[in-house]
PDB file of C-alpha atoms in Angstrom:
ATOM      1  CA  ALA X   1     148.089 244.811  83.257  1.00  0.00           C
ATOM      2  CA  GLN X   2     146.396 248.132  82.851  1.00  0.00           C
ATOM      3  CA  THR X   3     143.892 249.299  85.429  1.00  0.00           C
ATOM      4  CA  VAL X   4     141.473 252.204  85.633  1.00  0.00           C
ATOM      5  CA  THR X   5     140.285 253.600  88.961  1.00  0.00           C
ATOM      6  CA  GLN X   6     137.359 255.885  89.621  1.00  0.00           C
ATOM      7  CA  SER X   7     137.345 256.713  93.305  1.00  0.00           C
ATOM      8  CA  GLN X   8     134.043 258.591  93.377  1.00  0.00           C
ATOM      9  CA  PRO X   9     131.078 256.180  93.243  1.00  0.00           C
ATOM     10  CA  GLU X  10     128.614 259.094  93.333  1.00  0.00           C
ATOM     11  CA  MET X  11     128.715 262.828  92.745  1.00  0.00           C
ATOM     12  CA  SER X  12     126.105 265.563  92.809  1.00  0.00           C
ATOM     13  CA  VAL X  13     126.055 268.987  91.169  1.00  0.00           C
ATOM     14  CA  GLN X  14     123.607 271.860  90.980  1.00  0.00           C
ATOM     15  CA  GLU X  15     122.231 272.739  87.593  1.00  0.00           C
ATOM     16  CA  ALA X  16     124.434 275.333  85.824  1.00  0.00           C
ATOM     17  CA  GLU X  17     127.384 274.581  88.125  1.00  0.00           C
ATOM     18  CA  THR X  18     130.651 272.839  87.316  1.00  0.00           C
ATOM     19  CA  VAL X  19     131.678 269.368  88.443  1.00  0.00           C
ATOM     20  CA  THR X  20     134.864 267.356  88.048  1.00  0.00           C
ATOM     21  CA  LEU X  21     134.961 263.575  87.927  1.00  0.00           C
ATOM     22  CA  SER X  22     138.236 261.863  88.778  1.00  0.00           C
ATOM     23  CA  CYS X  23     139.991 259.000  87.055  1.00  0.00           C
ATOM     24  CA  THR X  24     143.432 257.495  87.479  1.00  0.00           C
ATOM     25  CA  TYR X  25     144.998 254.720  85.495  1.00  0.00           C
ATOM     26  CA  ASP X  26     148.022 252.516  85.634  1.00  0.00           C
ATOM     27  CA  THR X  27     150.029 251.480  82.615  1.00  0.00           C
ATOM     28  CA  SER X  28     153.573 250.972  81.466  1.00  0.00           C
ATOM     29  CA  GLU X  29     152.696 251.729  77.866  1.00  0.00           C
ATOM     30  CA  SER X  30     153.476 254.983  76.118  1.00  0.00           C
ATOM     31  CA  ASP X  31     150.918 254.682  73.323  1.00  0.00           C
ATOM     32  CA  TYR X  32     147.341 254.694  74.531  1.00  0.00           C
ATOM     33  CA  TYR X  33     144.012 256.479  74.456  1.00  0.00           C
ATOM     34  CA  LEU X  34     141.701 257.593  77.239  1.00  0.00           C
ATOM     35  CA  PHE X  35     137.963 258.045  77.030  1.00  0.00           C
ATOM     36  CA  TRP X  36     134.979 259.142  79.031  1.00  0.00           C
ATOM     37  CA  TYR X  37     131.711 257.390  78.259  1.00  0.00           C
ATOM     38  CA  LYS X  38     128.305 258.367  79.586  1.00  0.00           C
ATOM     39  CA  GLN X  39     125.581 255.836  80.367  1.00  0.00           C
ATOM     40  CA  PRO X  40     122.185 257.474  80.987  1.00  0.00           C
ATOM     41  CA  PRO X  41     119.204 255.539  82.345  1.00  0.00           C
ATOM     42  CA  SER X  42     118.553 254.264  78.815  1.00  0.00           C
ATOM     43  CA  ARG X  43     121.768 252.205  79.287  1.00  0.00           C
ATOM     44  CA  GLN X  44     123.205 253.337  75.964  1.00  0.00           C
ATOM     45  CA  MET X  45     126.985 253.890  76.171  1.00  0.00           C
ATOM     46  CA  ILE X  46     127.743 257.282  74.665  1.00  0.00           C
ATOM     47  CA  LEU X  47     131.215 258.631  73.985  1.00  0.00           C
ATOM     48  CA  VAL X  48     131.732 261.968  75.708  1.00  0.00           C
ATOM     49  CA  ILE X  49     135.359 262.772  74.972  1.00  0.00           C
ATOM     50  CA  ARG X  50     138.659 261.142  74.100  1.00  0.00           C
ATOM     51  CA  GLN X  51     142.309 261.970  74.598  1.00  0.00           C
ATOM     52  CA  GLU X  52     145.349 260.615  72.795  1.00  0.00           C
ATOM     53  CA  ALA X  53     148.278 260.120  75.161  1.00  0.00           C
ATOM     54  CA  TYR X  54     150.734 261.680  72.733  1.00  0.00           C
ATOM     55  CA  LYS X  55     148.810 264.947  72.714  1.00  0.00           C
ATOM     56  CA  GLN X  56     149.728 267.436  75.405  1.00  0.00           C
ATOM     57  CA  GLN X  57     146.710 269.610  74.788  1.00  0.00           C
ATOM     58  CA  ASN X  58     143.652 268.697  76.831  1.00  0.00           C
ATOM     59  CA  ALA X  59     140.641 267.629  74.797  1.00  0.00           C
ATOM     60  CA  THR X  60     137.440 269.672  74.879  1.00  0.00           C
ATOM     61  CA  GLU X  61     133.971 269.019  73.524  1.00  0.00           C
ATOM     62  CA  ASN X  62     131.591 271.903  74.156  1.00  0.00           C
ATOM     63  CA  ARG X  63     130.843 271.878  77.911  1.00  0.00           C
ATOM     64  CA  PHE X  64     133.080 268.852  78.524  1.00  0.00           C
ATOM     65  CA  SER X  65     136.822 269.082  78.992  1.00  0.00           C
ATOM     66  CA  VAL X  66     139.533 266.919  80.462  1.00  0.00           C
ATOM     67  CA  ASN X  67     142.566 267.531  82.599  1.00  0.00           C
ATOM     68  CA  PHE X  68     145.111 265.014  81.355  1.00  0.00           C
ATOM     69  CA  GLN X  69     148.147 264.689  83.599  1.00  0.00           C
ATOM     70  CA  LYS X  70     150.275 262.032  81.926  1.00  0.00           C
ATOM     71  CA  ALA X  71     153.039 261.857  84.524  1.00  0.00           C
ATOM     72  CA  ALA X  72     150.494 261.506  87.320  1.00  0.00           C
ATOM     73  CA  LYS X  73     148.375 259.096  85.213  1.00  0.00           C
ATOM     74  CA  SER X  74     145.322 261.175  85.908  1.00  0.00           C
ATOM     75  CA  PHE X  75     142.434 261.913  83.535  1.00  0.00           C
ATOM     76  CA  SER X  76     139.630 263.952  85.072  1.00  0.00           C
ATOM     77  CA  LEU X  77     136.456 265.121  83.343  1.00  0.00           C
ATOM     78  CA  LYS X  78     135.081 268.596  83.899  1.00  0.00           C
ATOM     79  CA  ILE X  79     131.466 269.322  83.071  1.00  0.00           C
ATOM     80  CA  SER X  80     130.648 273.024  82.902  1.00  0.00           C
ATOM     81  CA  ASP X  81     127.176 274.568  83.070  1.00  0.00           C
ATOM     82  CA  SER X  82     125.709 271.233  84.158  1.00  0.00           C
ATOM     83  CA  GLN X  83     122.337 270.332  82.709  1.00  0.00           C
ATOM     84  CA  LEU X  84     119.667 267.909  83.892  1.00  0.00           C
ATOM     85  CA  GLY X  85     120.440 265.739  80.890  1.00  0.00           C
ATOM     86  CA  ASP X  86     123.983 265.234  82.143  1.00  0.00           C
ATOM     87  CA  ALA X  87     122.707 262.990  84.919  1.00  0.00           C
ATOM     88  CA  ALA X  88     124.149 259.569  84.170  1.00  0.00           C
ATOM     89  CA  MET X  89     126.815 257.059  85.048  1.00  0.00           C
ATOM     90  CA  TYR X  90     130.192 258.165  83.727  1.00  0.00           C
ATOM     91  CA  PHE X  91     132.887 255.639  82.893  1.00  0.00           C
ATOM     92  CA  CYS X  92     136.538 256.367  82.355  1.00  0.00           C
ATOM     93  CA  ALA X  93     138.196 253.959  79.934  1.00  0.00           C
ATOM     94  CA  TYR X  94     141.690 253.122  78.730  1.00  0.00           C
ATOM     95  CA  ARG X  95     142.684 251.601  75.433  1.00  0.00           C
ATOM     96  CA  SER X  96     146.130 250.455  74.454  1.00  0.00           C
ATOM     97  CA  GLY X  97     147.506 251.712  71.171  1.00  0.00           C
ATOM     98  CA  GLY X  98     148.441 248.146  70.308  1.00  0.00           C
ATOM     99  CA  ALA X  99     146.631 245.596  68.186  1.00  0.00           C
ATOM    100  CA  THR X 100     144.270 244.322  70.853  1.00  0.00           C
ATOM    101  CA  ASN X 101     142.542 247.657  71.231  1.00  0.00           C
ATOM    102  CA  LYS X 102     140.084 246.578  73.897  1.00  0.00           C
ATOM    103  CA  LEU X 103     138.668 249.155  76.308  1.00  0.00           C
ATOM    104  CA  ILE X 104     139.337 248.754  80.008  1.00  0.00           C
ATOM    105  CA  PHE X 105     136.705 250.503  82.076  1.00  0.00           C
ATOM    106  CA  GLY X 106     136.658 251.979  85.535  1.00  0.00           C
ATOM    107  CA  THR X 107     133.813 251.205  87.907  1.00  0.00           C
ATOM    108  CA  GLY X 108     131.936 254.388  87.085  1.00  0.00           C
ATOM    109  CA  THR X 109     130.737 257.532  88.833  1.00  0.00           C
ATOM    110  CA  LEU X 110     127.021 258.160  89.155  1.00  0.00           C
ATOM    111  CA  LEU X 111     126.359 261.855  88.600  1.00  0.00           C
ATOM    112  CA  ALA X 112     123.166 263.446  89.882  1.00  0.00           C
ATOM    113  CA  VAL X 113     122.174 266.928  88.719  1.00  0.00           C
ATOM    114  CA  GLN X 114     120.006 268.886  91.125  1.00  0.00           C
ATOM    115  CA  PRO X 115     117.552 271.458  89.694  1.00  0.00           C
TER     116      PRO X 115
ATOM    117  CA  ASP M   1     120.954 255.772  66.866  1.00  0.00           C
ATOM    118  CA  SER M   2     124.629 254.831  67.142  1.00  0.00           C
ATOM    119  CA  GLY M   3     124.620 252.756  63.964  1.00  0.00           C
ATOM    120  CA  VAL M   4     125.414 249.568  65.897  1.00  0.00           C
ATOM    121  CA  THR M   5     122.349 247.313  66.004  1.00  0.00           C
ATOM    122  CA  GLN M   6     121.816 244.675  68.651  1.00  0.00           C
ATOM    123  CA  THR M   7     118.998 242.163  68.861  1.00  0.00           C
ATOM    124  CA  PRO M   8     117.107 241.203  70.890  1.00  0.00           C
ATOM    125  CA  LYS M   9     116.811 244.155  73.252  1.00  0.00           C
ATOM    126  CA  HIS M  10     115.451 242.000  76.047  1.00  0.00           C
ATOM    127  CA  LEU M  11     115.554 238.280  76.589  1.00  0.00           C
ATOM    128  CA  ILE M  12     114.218 236.209  79.460  1.00  0.00           C
ATOM    129  CA  THR M  13     115.127 232.555  79.657  1.00  0.00           C
ATOM    130  CA  ALA M  14     115.644 229.727  82.104  1.00  0.00           C
ATOM    131  CA  THR M  15     118.767 228.202  83.580  1.00  0.00           C
ATOM    132  CA  GLY M  16     120.376 225.596  81.376  1.00  0.00           C
ATOM    133  CA  GLN M  17     119.102 227.165  78.162  1.00  0.00           C
ATOM    134  CA  ARG M  18     121.054 228.568  75.229  1.00  0.00           C
ATOM    135  CA  VAL M  19     120.628 231.984  73.619  1.00  0.00           C
ATOM    136  CA  THR M  20     122.150 233.871  70.712  1.00  0.00           C
ATOM    137  CA  LEU M  21     122.719 237.611  70.718  1.00  0.00           C
ATOM    138  CA  ARG M  22     123.216 239.360  67.418  1.00  0.00           C
ATOM    139  CA  CYS M  23     125.150 242.480  66.495  1.00  0.00           C
ATOM    140  CA  SER M  24     125.476 244.437  63.274  1.00  0.00           C
ATOM    141  CA  PRO M  25     128.373 246.917  63.336  1.00  0.00           C
ATOM    142  CA  ARG M  26     128.324 250.400  61.864  1.00  0.00           C
ATOM    143  CA  SER M  27     128.681 250.507  58.127  1.00  0.00           C
ATOM    144  CA  GLY M  28     132.342 250.212  57.218  1.00  0.00           C
ATOM    145  CA  ASP M  29     133.559 249.055  60.645  1.00  0.00           C
ATOM    146  CA  LEU M  30     135.456 245.776  60.556  1.00  0.00           C
ATOM    147  CA  SER M  31     135.954 245.311  64.299  1.00  0.00           C
ATOM    148  CA  VAL M  32     133.351 243.999  66.715  1.00  0.00           C
ATOM    149  CA  TYR M  33     133.780 243.838  70.481  1.00  0.00           C
ATOM    150  CA  TRP M  34     131.523 242.155  73.013  1.00  0.00           C
ATOM    151  CA  TYR M  35     131.224 243.380  76.592  1.00  0.00           C
ATOM    152  CA  GLN M  36     129.252 242.140  79.565  1.00  0.00           C
ATOM    153  CA  GLN M  37     127.898 244.608  82.127  1.00  0.00           C
ATOM    154  CA  SER M  38     126.734 243.161  85.405  1.00  0.00           C
ATOM    155  CA  LEU M  39     126.166 244.741  88.800  1.00  0.00           C
ATOM    156  CA  ASP M  40     128.992 242.893  90.525  1.00  0.00           C
ATOM    157  CA  GLN M  41     131.573 242.744  87.715  1.00  0.00           C
ATOM    158  CA  GLY M  42     131.076 246.077  85.987  1.00  0.00           C
ATOM    159  CA  LEU M  43     131.953 246.297  82.291  1.00  0.00           C
ATOM    160  CA  GLN M  44     134.001 243.290  81.258  1.00  0.00           C
ATOM    161  CA  PHE M  45     135.575 242.703  77.870  1.00  0.00           C
ATOM    162  CA  LEU M  46     134.594 239.340  76.403  1.00  0.00           C
ATOM    163  CA  ILE M  47     135.969 239.028  72.886  1.00  0.00           C
ATOM    164  CA  HIS M  48     137.122 240.982  69.833  1.00  0.00           C
ATOM    165  CA  TYR M  49     136.730 240.075  66.171  1.00  0.00           C
ATOM    166  CA  TYR M  50     138.283 241.809  63.206  1.00  0.00           C
ATOM    167  CA  ASN M  51     137.043 241.065  59.703  1.00  0.00           C
ATOM    168  CA  GLY M  52     135.919 237.585  60.660  1.00  0.00           C
ATOM    169  CA  GLU M  53     138.934 236.614  62.744  1.00  0.00           C
ATOM    170  CA  GLU M  54     139.159 236.389  66.501  1.00  0.00           C
ATOM    171  CA  ARG M  55     141.711 238.908  67.718  1.00  0.00           C
ATOM    172  CA  ALA M  56     141.515 238.872  71.491  1.00  0.00           C
ATOM    173  CA  LYS M  57     139.731 237.124  74.305  1.00  0.00           C
ATOM    174  CA  GLY M  58     138.953 238.559  77.682  1.00  0.00           C
ATOM    175  CA  ASN M  59     136.973 237.148  80.571  1.00  0.00           C
ATOM    176  CA  ILE M  60     134.796 234.949  78.389  1.00  0.00           C
ATOM    177  CA  LEU M  61     133.504 231.712  79.864  1.00  0.00           C
ATOM    178  CA  GLU M  62     133.928 228.438  78.000  1.00  0.00           C
ATOM    179  CA  ARG M  63     130.126 228.213  77.854  1.00  0.00           C
ATOM    180  CA  PHE M  64     130.171 231.356  75.714  1.00  0.00           C
ATOM    181  CA  SER M  65     131.300 231.545  72.117  1.00  0.00           C
ATOM    182  CA  ALA M  66     131.187 234.104  69.369  1.00  0.00           C
ATOM    183  CA  GLN M  67     131.800 234.478  65.689  1.00  0.00           C
ATOM    184  CA  GLN M  68     131.837 237.168  63.035  1.00  0.00           C
ATOM    185  CA  PHE M  69     130.344 236.362  59.665  1.00  0.00           C
ATOM    186  CA  PRO M  70     131.444 237.446  56.157  1.00  0.00           C
ATOM    187  CA  ASP M  71     128.857 240.242  56.182  1.00  0.00           C
ATOM    188  CA  LEU M  72     130.574 241.418  59.402  1.00  0.00           C
ATOM    189  CA  HIS M  73     127.660 240.847  61.729  1.00  0.00           C
ATOM    190  CA  SER M  74     128.545 238.989  64.888  1.00  0.00           C
ATOM    191  CA  GLU M  75     126.768 236.565  67.177  1.00  0.00           C
ATOM    192  CA  LEU M  76     127.441 235.804  70.815  1.00  0.00           C
ATOM    193  CA  ASN M  77     126.242 232.376  71.891  1.00  0.00           C
ATOM    194  CA  LEU M  78     125.610 231.740  75.572  1.00  0.00           C
ATOM    195  CA  SER M  79     124.893 228.166  76.627  1.00  0.00           C
ATOM    196  CA  SER M  80     124.105 226.247  79.817  1.00  0.00           C
ATOM    197  CA  LEU M  81     122.920 229.521  81.230  1.00  0.00           C
ATOM    198  CA  GLU M  82     123.226 230.228  84.932  1.00  0.00           C
ATOM    199  CA  LEU M  83     121.578 232.862  87.098  1.00  0.00           C
ATOM    200  CA  GLY M  84     124.856 234.756  87.213  1.00  0.00           C
ATOM    201  CA  ASP M  85     124.835 235.220  83.447  1.00  0.00           C
ATOM    202  CA  SER M  86     122.035 237.744  83.817  1.00  0.00           C
ATOM    203  CA  ALA M  87     123.540 240.969  82.534  1.00  0.00           C
ATOM    204  CA  LEU M  88     123.525 243.594  79.842  1.00  0.00           C
ATOM    205  CA  TYR M  89     125.569 242.476  76.846  1.00  0.00           C
ATOM    206  CA  PHE M  90     127.001 245.191  74.662  1.00  0.00           C
ATOM    207  CA  CYS M  91     128.410 245.017  71.214  1.00  0.00           C
ATOM    208  CA  ALA M  92     130.669 247.784  69.960  1.00  0.00           C
ATOM    209  CA  SER M  93     132.311 248.429  66.643  1.00  0.00           C
ATOM    210  CA  ARG M  94     135.456 250.415  66.016  1.00  0.00           C
ATOM    211  CA  GLY M  95     136.144 252.985  63.408  1.00  0.00           C
ATOM    212  CA  ARG M  96     139.129 252.570  61.156  1.00  0.00           C
ATOM    213  CA  THR M  97     142.592 253.478  62.331  1.00  0.00           C
ATOM    214  CA  GLY M  98     144.108 256.760  61.317  1.00  0.00           C
ATOM    215  CA  LEU M  99     143.074 260.314  61.910  1.00  0.00           C
ATOM    216  CA  GLY M 100     139.667 261.902  62.217  1.00  0.00           C
ATOM    217  CA  PRO M 101     137.117 262.060  65.014  1.00  0.00           C
ATOM    218  CA  GLY M 102     135.809 258.547  64.480  1.00  0.00           C
ATOM    219  CA  ALA M 103     139.141 256.803  64.253  1.00  0.00           C
ATOM    220  CA  ASN M 104     139.883 254.235  66.920  1.00  0.00           C
ATOM    221  CA  VAL M 105     136.687 255.029  68.822  1.00  0.00           C
ATOM    222  CA  LEU M 106     134.391 252.264  69.998  1.00  0.00           C
ATOM    223  CA  THR M 107     130.727 252.916  69.248  1.00  0.00           C
ATOM    224  CA  PHE M 108     128.311 250.885  71.316  1.00  0.00           C
ATOM    225  CA  GLY M 109     124.972 249.380  70.510  1.00  0.00           C
ATOM    226  CA  ALA M 110     122.019 249.738  72.864  1.00  0.00           C
ATOM    227  CA  GLY M 111     122.727 246.369  74.467  1.00  0.00           C
ATOM    228  CA  SER M 112     120.837 243.146  74.965  1.00  0.00           C
ATOM    229  CA  ARG M 113     119.477 242.638  78.459  1.00  0.00           C
ATOM    230  CA  LEU M 114     119.526 238.970  79.393  1.00  0.00           C
ATOM    231  CA  THR M 115     117.579 237.723  82.394  1.00  0.00           C
ATOM    232  CA  VAL M 116     118.078 234.121  83.455  1.00  0.00           C
ATOM    233  CA  LEU M 117     115.406 232.774  85.803  1.00  0.00           C
TER     234      LEU M 117
END
C-alpha cells in the first residue's frame, strides 16, 4: 500500500523568506501523481501544486515550486517570498494513476509566517 | 468558491442519531469522493462514486453509507452516531481525465463540520 510521510509537524518562516516543506512517499507504482494542498484556518482544502510522475521537470506555480526526486521518492514544496497569507496546514498527497484515483494524504505540516 | 457545494456547513447532533451530508460536484465532474478529517485520524478516504456507481471504498464504517444520484449530487449518510464520528467531512469532485490544468485534480468543497454530543 502507498504511504505518504511528512516528518515536519510544524515549520516557521519569516515574511519574505523562503521555506521548504518535506514529503516522502512509498509506492511500487510507476504511474502516479503528487500534490500539495493548503488548508488555511477556514478549513477549505486548496490545491497548491501538482506533479505528474512521468514528468522530469519540477512543477512551479508562481511562488510555489517542488523538488521532485523520483528515485528517492521525495516531493518537497518550496515557498518563496513567504506571505502572511501562506500560513496554513500543508498536506502532501499521492494519487495512483489507476482507476481508483483516491488521494492518500500525509499528516500535514503547520506553517507559521512571522511578520 | 471551489464549485463544489456541501451542506450543511455545521451540524450538531446527539449520539445514536442519523444525519445526511450533501454534496454537489463541480459542473461537468462525474466523480465524487468523500473524506473524513479528524484530529486523531487525519484525512481518511471514505468512498468514491463515478457517474452513480460506487468505485472504491476506503475506511468507511458499516454505519456509514453513501450514494450518488442521477443529477450527480451525492449524499453521505451517517447513522448510530458516536462521539468519535465528530469530524470535518469533505466532498471532492474530480476533473475529467486527459490533459489540461484541471484534469485528474480533486477539488474540495468547504466541508461539513459534524459535532456529536
